[in-house]
Short mmCIF file of C-alpha atoms in Angstrom, two decimals:
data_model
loop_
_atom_site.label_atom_id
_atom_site.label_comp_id
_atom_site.label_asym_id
_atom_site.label_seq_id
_atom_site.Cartn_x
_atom_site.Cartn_y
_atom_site.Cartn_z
CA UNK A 1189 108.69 84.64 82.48
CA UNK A 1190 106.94 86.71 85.21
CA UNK A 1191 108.83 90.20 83.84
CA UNK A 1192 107.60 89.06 80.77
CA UNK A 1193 104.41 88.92 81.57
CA UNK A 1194 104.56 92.12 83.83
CA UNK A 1195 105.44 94.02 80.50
CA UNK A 1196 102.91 92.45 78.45
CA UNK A 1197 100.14 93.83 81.16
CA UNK A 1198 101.56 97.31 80.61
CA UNK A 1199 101.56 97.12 77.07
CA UNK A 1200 97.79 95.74 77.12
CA UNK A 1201 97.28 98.78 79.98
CA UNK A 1202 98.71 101.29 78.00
CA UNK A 1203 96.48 100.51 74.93
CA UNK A 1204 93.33 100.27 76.77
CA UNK A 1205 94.38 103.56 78.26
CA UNK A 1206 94.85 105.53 75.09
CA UNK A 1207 91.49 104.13 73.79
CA UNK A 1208 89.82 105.16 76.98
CA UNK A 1209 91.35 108.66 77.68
CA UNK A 1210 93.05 109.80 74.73
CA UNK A 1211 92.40 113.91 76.07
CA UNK A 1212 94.19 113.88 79.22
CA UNK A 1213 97.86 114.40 79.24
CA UNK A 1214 98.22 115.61 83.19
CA UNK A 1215 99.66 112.92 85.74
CA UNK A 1216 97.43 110.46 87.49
CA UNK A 1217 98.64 111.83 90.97
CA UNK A 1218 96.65 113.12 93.96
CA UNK A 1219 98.62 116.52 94.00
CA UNK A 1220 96.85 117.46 90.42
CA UNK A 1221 93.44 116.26 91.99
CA UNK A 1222 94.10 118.90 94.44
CA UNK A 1223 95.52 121.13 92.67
CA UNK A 1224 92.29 120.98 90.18
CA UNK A 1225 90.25 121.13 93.20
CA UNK A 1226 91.57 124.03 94.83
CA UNK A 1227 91.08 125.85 91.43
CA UNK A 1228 87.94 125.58 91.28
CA UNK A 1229 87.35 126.88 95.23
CA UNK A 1230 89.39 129.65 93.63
CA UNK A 1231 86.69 130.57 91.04
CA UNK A 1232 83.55 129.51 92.26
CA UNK A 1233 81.69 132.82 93.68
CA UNK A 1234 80.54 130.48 96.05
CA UNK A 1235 83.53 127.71 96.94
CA UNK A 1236 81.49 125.95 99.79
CA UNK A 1237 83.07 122.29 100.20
CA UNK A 1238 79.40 120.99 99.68
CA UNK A 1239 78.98 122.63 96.24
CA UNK A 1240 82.68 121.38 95.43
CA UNK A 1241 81.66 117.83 95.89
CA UNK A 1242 78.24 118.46 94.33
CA UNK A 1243 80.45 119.12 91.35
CA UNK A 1244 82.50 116.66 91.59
CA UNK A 1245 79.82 114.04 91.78
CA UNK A 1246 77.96 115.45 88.50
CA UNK A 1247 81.49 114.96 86.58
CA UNK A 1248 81.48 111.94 87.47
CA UNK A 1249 77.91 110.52 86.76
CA UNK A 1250 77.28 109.79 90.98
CA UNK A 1251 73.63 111.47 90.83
CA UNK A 1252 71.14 108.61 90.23
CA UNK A 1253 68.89 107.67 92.40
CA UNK A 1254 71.10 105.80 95.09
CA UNK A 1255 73.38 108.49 95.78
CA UNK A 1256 70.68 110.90 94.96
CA UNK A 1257 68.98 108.86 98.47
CA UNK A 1258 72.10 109.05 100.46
CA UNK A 1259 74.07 112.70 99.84
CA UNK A 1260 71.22 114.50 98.14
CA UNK A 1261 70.64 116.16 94.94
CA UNK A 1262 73.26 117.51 92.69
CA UNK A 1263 71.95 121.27 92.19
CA UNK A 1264 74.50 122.85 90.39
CA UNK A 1265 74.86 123.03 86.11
CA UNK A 1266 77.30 122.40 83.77
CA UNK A 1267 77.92 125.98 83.12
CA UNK A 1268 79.30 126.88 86.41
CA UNK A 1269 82.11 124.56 85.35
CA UNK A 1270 82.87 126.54 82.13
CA UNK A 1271 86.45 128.08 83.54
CA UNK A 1272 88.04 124.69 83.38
CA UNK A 1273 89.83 123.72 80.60
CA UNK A 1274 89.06 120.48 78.13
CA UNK A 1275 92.17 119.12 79.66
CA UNK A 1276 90.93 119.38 83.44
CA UNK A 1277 87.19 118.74 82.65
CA UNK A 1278 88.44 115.38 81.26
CA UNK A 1279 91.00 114.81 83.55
CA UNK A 1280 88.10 114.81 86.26
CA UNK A 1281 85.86 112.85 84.24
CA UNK A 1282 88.50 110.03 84.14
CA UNK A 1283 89.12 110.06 88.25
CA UNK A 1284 85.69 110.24 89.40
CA UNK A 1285 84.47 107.11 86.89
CA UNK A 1286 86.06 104.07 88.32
CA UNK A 1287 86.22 101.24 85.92
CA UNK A 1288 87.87 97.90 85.78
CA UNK A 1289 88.62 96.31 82.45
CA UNK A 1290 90.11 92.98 82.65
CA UNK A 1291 93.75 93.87 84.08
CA UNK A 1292 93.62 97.61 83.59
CA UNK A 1293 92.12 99.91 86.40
CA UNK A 1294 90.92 103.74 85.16
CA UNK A 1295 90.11 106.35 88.20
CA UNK A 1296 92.82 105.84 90.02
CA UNK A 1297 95.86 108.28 91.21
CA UNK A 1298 99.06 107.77 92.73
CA UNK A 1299 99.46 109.22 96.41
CA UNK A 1300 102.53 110.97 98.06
CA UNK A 1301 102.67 107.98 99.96
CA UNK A 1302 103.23 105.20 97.33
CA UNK A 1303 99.76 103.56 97.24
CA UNK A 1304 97.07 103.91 95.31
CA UNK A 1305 93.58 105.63 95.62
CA UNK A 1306 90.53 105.22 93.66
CA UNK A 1307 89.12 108.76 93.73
CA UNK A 1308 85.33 108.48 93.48
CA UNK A 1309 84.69 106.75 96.70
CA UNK A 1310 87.10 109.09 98.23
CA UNK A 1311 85.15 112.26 96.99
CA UNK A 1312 81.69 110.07 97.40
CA UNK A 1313 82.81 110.08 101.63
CA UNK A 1314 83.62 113.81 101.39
CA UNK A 1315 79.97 114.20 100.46
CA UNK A 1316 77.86 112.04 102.14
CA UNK A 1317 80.46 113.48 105.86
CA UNK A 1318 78.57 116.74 105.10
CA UNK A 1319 75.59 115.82 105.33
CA UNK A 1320 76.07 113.16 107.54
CA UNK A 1321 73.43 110.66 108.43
CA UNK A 1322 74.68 107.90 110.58
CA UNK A 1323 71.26 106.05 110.94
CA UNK A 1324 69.11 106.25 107.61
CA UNK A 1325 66.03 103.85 107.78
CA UNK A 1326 65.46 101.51 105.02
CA UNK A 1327 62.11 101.60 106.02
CA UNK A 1328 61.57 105.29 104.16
CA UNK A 1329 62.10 103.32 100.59
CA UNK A 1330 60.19 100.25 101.68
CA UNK A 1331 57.86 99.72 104.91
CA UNK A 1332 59.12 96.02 104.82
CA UNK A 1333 62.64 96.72 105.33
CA UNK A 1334 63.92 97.07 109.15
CA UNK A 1335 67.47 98.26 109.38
CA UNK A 1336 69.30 101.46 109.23
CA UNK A 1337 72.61 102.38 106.73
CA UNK A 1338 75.36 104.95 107.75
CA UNK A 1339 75.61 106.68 105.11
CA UNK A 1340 79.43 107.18 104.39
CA UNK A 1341 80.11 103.33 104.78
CA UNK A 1342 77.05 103.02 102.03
CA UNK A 1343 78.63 106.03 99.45
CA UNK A 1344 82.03 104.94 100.09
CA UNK A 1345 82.35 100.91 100.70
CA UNK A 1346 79.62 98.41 101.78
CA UNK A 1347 77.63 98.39 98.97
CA UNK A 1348 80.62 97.85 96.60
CA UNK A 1349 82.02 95.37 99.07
CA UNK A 1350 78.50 93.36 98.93
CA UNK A 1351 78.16 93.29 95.06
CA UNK A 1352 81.71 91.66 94.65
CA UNK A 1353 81.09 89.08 97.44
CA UNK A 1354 77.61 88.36 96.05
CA UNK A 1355 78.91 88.62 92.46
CA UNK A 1356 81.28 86.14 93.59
CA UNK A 1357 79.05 83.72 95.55
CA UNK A 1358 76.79 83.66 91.92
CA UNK A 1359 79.82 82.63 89.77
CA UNK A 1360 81.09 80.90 92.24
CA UNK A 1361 84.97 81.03 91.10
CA UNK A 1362 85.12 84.60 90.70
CA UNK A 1363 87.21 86.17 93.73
CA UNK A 1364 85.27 89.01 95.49
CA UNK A 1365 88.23 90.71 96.80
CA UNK A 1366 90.98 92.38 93.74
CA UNK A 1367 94.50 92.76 93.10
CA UNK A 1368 97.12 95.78 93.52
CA UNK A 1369 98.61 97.07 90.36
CA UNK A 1370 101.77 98.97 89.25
CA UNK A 1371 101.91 102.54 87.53
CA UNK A 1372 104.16 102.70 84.05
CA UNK A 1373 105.77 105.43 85.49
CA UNK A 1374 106.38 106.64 89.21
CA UNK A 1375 107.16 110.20 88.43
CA UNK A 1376 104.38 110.71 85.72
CA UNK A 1377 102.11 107.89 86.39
CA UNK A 1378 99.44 107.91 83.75
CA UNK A 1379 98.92 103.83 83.43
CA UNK A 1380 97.81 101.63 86.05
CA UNK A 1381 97.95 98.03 85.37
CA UNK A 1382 96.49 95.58 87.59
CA UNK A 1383 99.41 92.25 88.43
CA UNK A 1384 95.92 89.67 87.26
CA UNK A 1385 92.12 89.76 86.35
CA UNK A 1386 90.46 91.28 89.56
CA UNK A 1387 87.03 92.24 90.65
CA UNK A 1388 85.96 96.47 90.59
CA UNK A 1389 86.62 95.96 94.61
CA UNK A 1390 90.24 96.48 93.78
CA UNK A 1391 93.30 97.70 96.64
CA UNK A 1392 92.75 100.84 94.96
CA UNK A 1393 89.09 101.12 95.45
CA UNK A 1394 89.77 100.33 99.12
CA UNK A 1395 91.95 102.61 99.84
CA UNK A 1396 89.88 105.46 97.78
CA UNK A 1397 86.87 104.11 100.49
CA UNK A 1398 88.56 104.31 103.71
CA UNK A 1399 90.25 107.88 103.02
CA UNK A 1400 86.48 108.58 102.01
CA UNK A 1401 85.19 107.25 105.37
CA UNK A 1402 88.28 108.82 107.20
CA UNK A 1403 88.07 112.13 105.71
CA UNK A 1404 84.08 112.14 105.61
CA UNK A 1405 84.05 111.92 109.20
CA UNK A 1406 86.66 114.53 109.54
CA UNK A 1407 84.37 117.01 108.19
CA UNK A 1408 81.36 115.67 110.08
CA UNK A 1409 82.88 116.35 113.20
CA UNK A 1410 84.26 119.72 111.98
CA UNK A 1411 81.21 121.56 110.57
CA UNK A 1412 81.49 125.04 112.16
CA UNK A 1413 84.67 125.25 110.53
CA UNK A 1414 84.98 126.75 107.07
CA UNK A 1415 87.28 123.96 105.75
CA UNK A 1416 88.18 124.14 102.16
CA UNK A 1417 88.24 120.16 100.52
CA UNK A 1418 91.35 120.99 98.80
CA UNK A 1419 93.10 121.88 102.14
CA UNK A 1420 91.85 118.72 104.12
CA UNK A 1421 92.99 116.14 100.90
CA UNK A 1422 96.41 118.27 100.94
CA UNK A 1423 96.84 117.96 105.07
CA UNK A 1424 96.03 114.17 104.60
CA UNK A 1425 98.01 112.98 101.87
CA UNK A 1426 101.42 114.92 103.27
CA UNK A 1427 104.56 114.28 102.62
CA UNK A 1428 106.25 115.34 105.24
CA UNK A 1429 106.74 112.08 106.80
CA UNK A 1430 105.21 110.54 109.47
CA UNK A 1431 105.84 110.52 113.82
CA UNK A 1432 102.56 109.03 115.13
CA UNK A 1433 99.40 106.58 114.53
CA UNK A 1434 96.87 109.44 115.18
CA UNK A 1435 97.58 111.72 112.68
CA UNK A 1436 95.14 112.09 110.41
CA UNK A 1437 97.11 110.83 107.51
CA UNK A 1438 97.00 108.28 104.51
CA UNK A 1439 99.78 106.35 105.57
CA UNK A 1440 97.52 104.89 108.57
CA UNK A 1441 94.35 104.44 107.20
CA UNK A 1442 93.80 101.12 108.00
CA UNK A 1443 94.21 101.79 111.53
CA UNK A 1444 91.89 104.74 111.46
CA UNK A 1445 89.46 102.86 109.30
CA UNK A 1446 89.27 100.30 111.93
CA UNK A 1447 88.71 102.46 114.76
CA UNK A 1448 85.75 104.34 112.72
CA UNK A 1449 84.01 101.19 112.27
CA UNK A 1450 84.93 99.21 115.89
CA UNK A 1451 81.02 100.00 116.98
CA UNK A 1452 79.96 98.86 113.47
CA UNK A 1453 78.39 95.69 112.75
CA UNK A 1454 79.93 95.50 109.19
CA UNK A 1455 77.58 92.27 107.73
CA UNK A 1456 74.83 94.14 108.47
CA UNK A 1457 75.99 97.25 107.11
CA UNK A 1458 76.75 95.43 103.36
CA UNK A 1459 73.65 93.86 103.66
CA UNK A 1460 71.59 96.69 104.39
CA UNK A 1461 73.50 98.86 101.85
CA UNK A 1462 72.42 96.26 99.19
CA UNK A 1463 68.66 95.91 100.32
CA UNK A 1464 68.59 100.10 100.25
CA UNK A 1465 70.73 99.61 96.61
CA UNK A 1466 68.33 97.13 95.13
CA UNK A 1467 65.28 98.87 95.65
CA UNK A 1468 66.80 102.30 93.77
CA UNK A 1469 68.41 100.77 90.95
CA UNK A 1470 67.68 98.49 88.02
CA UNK A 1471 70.86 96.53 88.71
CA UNK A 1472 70.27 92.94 86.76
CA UNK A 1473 72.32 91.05 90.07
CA UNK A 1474 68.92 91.34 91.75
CA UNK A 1475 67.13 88.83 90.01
CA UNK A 1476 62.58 89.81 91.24
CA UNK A 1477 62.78 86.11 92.07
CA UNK A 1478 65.11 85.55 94.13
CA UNK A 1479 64.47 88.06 97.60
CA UNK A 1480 66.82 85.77 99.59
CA UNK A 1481 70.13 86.40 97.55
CA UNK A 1482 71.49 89.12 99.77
CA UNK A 1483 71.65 86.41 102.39
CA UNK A 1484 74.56 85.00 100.39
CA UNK A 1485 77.08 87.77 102.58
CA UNK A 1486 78.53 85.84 105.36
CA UNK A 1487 80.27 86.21 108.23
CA UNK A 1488 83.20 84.53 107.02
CA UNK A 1489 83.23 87.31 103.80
CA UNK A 1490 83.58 90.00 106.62
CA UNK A 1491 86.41 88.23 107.99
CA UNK A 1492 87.96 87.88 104.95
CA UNK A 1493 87.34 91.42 104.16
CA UNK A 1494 88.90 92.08 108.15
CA UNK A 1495 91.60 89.97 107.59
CA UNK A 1496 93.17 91.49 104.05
CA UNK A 1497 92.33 95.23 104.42
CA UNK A 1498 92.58 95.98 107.96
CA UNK A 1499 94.92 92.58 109.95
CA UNK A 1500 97.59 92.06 107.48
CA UNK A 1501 99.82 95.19 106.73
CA UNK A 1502 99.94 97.59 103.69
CA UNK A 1503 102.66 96.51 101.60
CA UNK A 1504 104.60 98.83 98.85
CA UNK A 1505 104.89 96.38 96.19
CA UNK A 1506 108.42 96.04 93.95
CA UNK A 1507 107.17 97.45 91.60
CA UNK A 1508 106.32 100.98 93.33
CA UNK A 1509 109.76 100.91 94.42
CA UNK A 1510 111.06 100.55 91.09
CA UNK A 1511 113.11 97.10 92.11
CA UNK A 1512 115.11 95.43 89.35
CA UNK A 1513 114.61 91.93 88.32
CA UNK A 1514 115.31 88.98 90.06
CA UNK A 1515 118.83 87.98 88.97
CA UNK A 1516 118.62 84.22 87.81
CA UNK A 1517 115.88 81.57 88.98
CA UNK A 1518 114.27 82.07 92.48
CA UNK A 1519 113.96 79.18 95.11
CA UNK A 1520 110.24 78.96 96.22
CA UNK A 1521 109.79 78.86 100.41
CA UNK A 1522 107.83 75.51 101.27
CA UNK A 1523 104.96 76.68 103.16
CA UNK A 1524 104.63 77.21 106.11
CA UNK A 1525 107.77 78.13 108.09
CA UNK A 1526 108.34 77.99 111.27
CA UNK A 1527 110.89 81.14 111.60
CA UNK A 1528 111.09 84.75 111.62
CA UNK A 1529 114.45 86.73 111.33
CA UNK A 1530 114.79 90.20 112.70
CA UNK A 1531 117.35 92.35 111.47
CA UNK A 1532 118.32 96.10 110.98
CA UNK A 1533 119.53 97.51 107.27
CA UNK A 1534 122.49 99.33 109.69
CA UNK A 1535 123.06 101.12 106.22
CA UNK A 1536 121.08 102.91 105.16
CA UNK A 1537 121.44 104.10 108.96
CA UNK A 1538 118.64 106.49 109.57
CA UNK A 1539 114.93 105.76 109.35
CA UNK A 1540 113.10 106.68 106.11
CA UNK A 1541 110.21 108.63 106.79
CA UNK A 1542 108.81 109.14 103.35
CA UNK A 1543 107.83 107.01 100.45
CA UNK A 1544 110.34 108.83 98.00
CA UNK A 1545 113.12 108.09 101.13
CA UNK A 1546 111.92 104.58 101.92
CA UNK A 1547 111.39 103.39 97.83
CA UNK A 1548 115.60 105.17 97.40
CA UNK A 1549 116.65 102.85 100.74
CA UNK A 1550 115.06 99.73 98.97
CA UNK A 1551 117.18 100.39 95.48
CA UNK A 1552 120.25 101.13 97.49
CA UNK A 1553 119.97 98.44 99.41
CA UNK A 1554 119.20 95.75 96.41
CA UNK A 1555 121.89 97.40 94.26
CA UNK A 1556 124.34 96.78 97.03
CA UNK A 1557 123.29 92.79 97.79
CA UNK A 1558 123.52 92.50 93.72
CA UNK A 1559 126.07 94.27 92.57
CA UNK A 1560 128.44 94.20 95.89
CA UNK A 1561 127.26 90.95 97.40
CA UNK A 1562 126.67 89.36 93.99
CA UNK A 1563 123.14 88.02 95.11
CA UNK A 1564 120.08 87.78 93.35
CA UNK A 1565 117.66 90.60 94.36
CA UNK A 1566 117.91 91.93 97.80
CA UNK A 1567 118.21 89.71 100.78
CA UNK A 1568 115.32 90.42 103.40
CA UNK A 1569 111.91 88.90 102.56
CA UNK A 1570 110.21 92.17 103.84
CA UNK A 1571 111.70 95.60 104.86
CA UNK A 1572 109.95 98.23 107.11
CA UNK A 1573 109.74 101.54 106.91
CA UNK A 1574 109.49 104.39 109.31
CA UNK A 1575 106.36 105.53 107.25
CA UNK A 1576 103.73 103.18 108.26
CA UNK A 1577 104.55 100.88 105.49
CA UNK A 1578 106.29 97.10 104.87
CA UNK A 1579 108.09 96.91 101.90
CA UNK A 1580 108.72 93.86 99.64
CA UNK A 1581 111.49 92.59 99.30
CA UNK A 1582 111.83 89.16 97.82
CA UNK A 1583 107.81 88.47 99.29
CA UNK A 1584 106.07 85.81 100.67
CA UNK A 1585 106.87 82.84 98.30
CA UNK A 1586 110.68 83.01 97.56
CA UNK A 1587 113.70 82.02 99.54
CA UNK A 1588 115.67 85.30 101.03
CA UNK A 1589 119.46 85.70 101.72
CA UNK A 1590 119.25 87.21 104.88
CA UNK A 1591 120.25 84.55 107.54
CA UNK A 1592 123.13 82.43 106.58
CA UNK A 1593 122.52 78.54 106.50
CA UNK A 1594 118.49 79.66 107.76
CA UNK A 1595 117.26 81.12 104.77
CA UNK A 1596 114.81 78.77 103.63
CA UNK A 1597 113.39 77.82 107.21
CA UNK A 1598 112.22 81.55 107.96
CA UNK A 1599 111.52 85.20 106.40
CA UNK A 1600 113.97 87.62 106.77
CA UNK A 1601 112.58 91.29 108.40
CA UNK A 1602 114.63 93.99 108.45
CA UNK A 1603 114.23 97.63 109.68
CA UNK A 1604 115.72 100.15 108.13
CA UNK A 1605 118.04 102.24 110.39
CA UNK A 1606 120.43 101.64 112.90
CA UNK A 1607 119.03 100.11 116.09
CA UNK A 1608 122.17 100.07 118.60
CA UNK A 1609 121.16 102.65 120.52
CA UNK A 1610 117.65 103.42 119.71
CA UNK A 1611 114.34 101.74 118.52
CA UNK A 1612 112.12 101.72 115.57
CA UNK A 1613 108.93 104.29 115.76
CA UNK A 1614 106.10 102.54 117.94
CA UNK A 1615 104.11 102.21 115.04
CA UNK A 1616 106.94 100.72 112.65
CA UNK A 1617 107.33 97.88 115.85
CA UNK A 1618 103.47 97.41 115.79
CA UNK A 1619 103.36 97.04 112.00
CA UNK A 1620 105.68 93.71 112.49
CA UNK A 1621 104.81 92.21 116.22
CA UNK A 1622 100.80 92.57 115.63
CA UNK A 1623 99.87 93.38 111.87
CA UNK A 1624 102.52 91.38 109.87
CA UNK A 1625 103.36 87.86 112.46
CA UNK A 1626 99.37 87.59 113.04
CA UNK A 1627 98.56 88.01 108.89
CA UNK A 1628 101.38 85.20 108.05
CA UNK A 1629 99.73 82.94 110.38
CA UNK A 1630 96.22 83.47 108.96
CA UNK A 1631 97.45 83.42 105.45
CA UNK A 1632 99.15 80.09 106.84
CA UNK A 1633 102.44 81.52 105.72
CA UNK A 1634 104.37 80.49 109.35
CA UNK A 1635 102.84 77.86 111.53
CA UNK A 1636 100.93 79.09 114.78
CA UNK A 1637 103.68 78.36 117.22
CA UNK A 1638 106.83 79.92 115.01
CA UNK A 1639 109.96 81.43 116.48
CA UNK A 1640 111.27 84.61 116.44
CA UNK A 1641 115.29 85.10 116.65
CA UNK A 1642 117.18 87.86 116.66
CA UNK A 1643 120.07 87.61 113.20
CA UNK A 1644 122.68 88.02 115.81
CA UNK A 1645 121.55 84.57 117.05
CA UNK A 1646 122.58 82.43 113.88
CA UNK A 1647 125.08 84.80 112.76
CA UNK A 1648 128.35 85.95 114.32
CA UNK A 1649 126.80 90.02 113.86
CA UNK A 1650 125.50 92.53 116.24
CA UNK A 1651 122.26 92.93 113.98
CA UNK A 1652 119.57 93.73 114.79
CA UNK A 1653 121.05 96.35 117.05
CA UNK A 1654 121.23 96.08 120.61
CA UNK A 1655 118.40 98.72 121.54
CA UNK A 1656 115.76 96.24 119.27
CA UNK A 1657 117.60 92.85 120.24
CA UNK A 1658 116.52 93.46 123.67
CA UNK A 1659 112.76 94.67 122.39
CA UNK A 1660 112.19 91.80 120.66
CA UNK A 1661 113.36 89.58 123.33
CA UNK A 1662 110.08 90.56 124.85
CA UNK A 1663 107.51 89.55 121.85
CA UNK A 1664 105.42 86.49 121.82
CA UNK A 1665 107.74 83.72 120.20
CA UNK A 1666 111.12 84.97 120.85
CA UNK A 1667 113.27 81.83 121.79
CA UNK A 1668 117.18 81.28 122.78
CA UNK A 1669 119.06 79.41 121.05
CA UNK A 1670 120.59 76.20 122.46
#
């Protein structure tokens, strides 16, 4: 039923796509952004990165009066964009103009590193970083207004982030905070289909935000240098692979995002972003009556907002992968458990490092449980990559085969590699011990006081490896078994 219904939202994306964008026929993928990019540095008389993103925003329709208030005016025309072709003017039209309609999601490209990116407020934090402005007074649009607005968080995210949360406070069932989607096709992704309904504040959007905010500051900090745009996007969405946590790269955003905004108070950041947005727009959400309506952002929204986007990991969904179906009819996992299962894949026996390496590791793997070990999908519940990712497996809600007579008492982790002798990248242990154990408990997927155990534990098996058995010995909720 749910492959069904999968296809059915790729049909419906598909159709809304051809009556949205029937010009362009080049790949929704962050290379061609680049590449479009770097073509126009090319043969611009004058390629500086502020004039790039000045034409970028006027493609896109970002020059009213808000944006106009935080990056300046666009000053550039429509004829110094005549060397383009009708396929790349429209192909930039469509990625800087981010729309939701009901489950499909338009201005958004695929990264090298298997998420998605919603490229306006990506571009919008390029601009505002150079001509940064860290604290704007409200008070220059109204004398009444106390408060100050950095002004990449306010082009790139908190303003956004405030109008779902208050649009969602309003209608009161709406949810402020939207799904992830899947592309039609990996290699020539031109369809992005949301997995339900969802706000504008989508994963994508997110993601588009913080590389904004990431890469904006970048270029703050890096002024004297004659940086071309199309160099710093290609540097940060490598693929290369990855071998630390403070390289500036798209695989840890959320961990850079969260150190940009650690001396941030972020509620008053939305708030102010929507004070300084209601008084330059005619946005009907601001109703003359009402002046106390911004007050609706809480606290507990931030948390929310701290809790999905920057506690619990980044997951590669299946369908990025390119998993096959569940064989037969899953068991659902009665919430919450009270285990988690560590294992290594052993084979495939080297770390994957990449997206393309990681997503091949995952089909091997769930070829091999169904076709070899005649199971249903692939064993582990999750499976982590040396790439700053989790992948998922079968997921939160159904029963693994990973642990033998344990399966439905605990979620089955596995790292992909061979651990006997070595360990996991630092980052890849970090992703499990604080991102992923902490989110389950807050999403009240394991209890508070759950139990880690080693497969070799349960199992008559050396996994997970010597080298990581005797790691995770160490973590909070490791227990021997008696």
């Amino acid at each position: 039923m749910f492959q069904k219904m999968k296809h059915l939202l790729i049909l419906l994306g598909c159709f809304f796509f051809w009556t949205h964008s029937k010009e362009v026929s080049i790949p929704f993928h962050i290379s061609q952004v680049i590449h479009v990019i770097e073509e126009i540095e090319n043969k611009l008389l004058v390629s500086s990165a502020v004039k790039i993103t000045e034409l970028l925003r006027k493609i896109g329709k970002q020059d009213n009066a808000y944006y106009q208030h935080l990056l300046g005016d666009v000053l550039v025309s429509d004829a110094e964009l005549s060397f383009l072709t009708k396929e790349q003017t429209e192909f930039l039209k469509y990625v800087m103009q981010h729309e939701v309609k009901s489950t499909s999601e338009y201005g958004v490209v695929l990264t090298r590193d298997g998420t998605s990116v919603a490229t306006s407020p990506l571009i919008l934090g390029l601009a505002a970083g150079l001509k940064r402005q860290t604290n704007m007074p409200l008070s220059v649009i109204n004398q009444d207004l106390a408060g100050t607005v950095d002004n990449i968080l306010s082009a790139t995210l908190t303003k956004d982030l405030g109008l779902s949360y208050l649009l969602s406070h309003i209608n009161q069932s709406t949810a402020a905070l939207g799904s992830h989607g899947c592309w039609n096709n990996i290699s020539y992704p031109n369809v992005f289909t949301l997995l339900e309904v969802s706000p504008s504040f989508t994963d994508a959007f997110v993601n588009g935000g913080f590389d904004g905010v990431i890469l904006g500051n970048y270029l703050s900090e890096n002024k004297d240098h004659a940086l071309k745009i199309s160099s710093v996007m290609r540097e940060y969405y490598n693929e290369n692979g990855q071998t630390g946590q403070a390289q500036l790269k798209s695989n840890f955003r959320q961990q850079n995002f969260a150190h940009f905004i650690r001396n941030y108070d972020m509620r008053e950041q939305v708030k102010n972003s929507l004070y300084l947005y209601k008084h330059l727009s005619q946005d009907p959400v601001f109703q003359p009556s009402d002046n106390n309506i911004i007050d609706l952002i809480s606290e507990k929204d931030m948390e929310e907002f701290q809790r999905v986007y920057l506690e619990c990991p980044a997951i590669i969904p299946r369908c990025m992968w390119e998993a096959k179906p569940f064989i037969g009819t899953p068991t659902p996992l009665k919430l919450p458990l009270g285990f988690v299962y560590i294992h290594h894949t052993y084979e495939p026996s080297k770390p994957c490092r990449t997206f393309p390496e990681c997503a091949a590791d995952m089909r091997s793997m769930q070829r091999f449980h169904q076709e070899d070990r005649g199971w249903q999908d692939i064993g582990y519940n999750f499976v982590v990559g040396s790439d700053g990712y989790l992948y998922e497996g079968r997921g939160w809600l159904i029963q693994g085969a990973h642990t033998k007579g344990n399966n439905e008492k605990g979620y089955g982790v596995s790292f992909i590699g061979d651990y006997t002798s070595a360990l996991p990248e630092s980052f890849a242990l970090e992703l499990v011990k604080e991102s992923f154990l902490k989110c389950a408990v807050k999403g009240l997927n394991i209890v508070s006081n759950f139990t880690i155990h080693g497969h070799r534990q349960l199992v008559n098996t050396s996994c997970p490896g010597e080298k990581l058995y005797q790691l995770i010995k160490t973590w909070p909720g490791f227990k021997e078994v008696h």
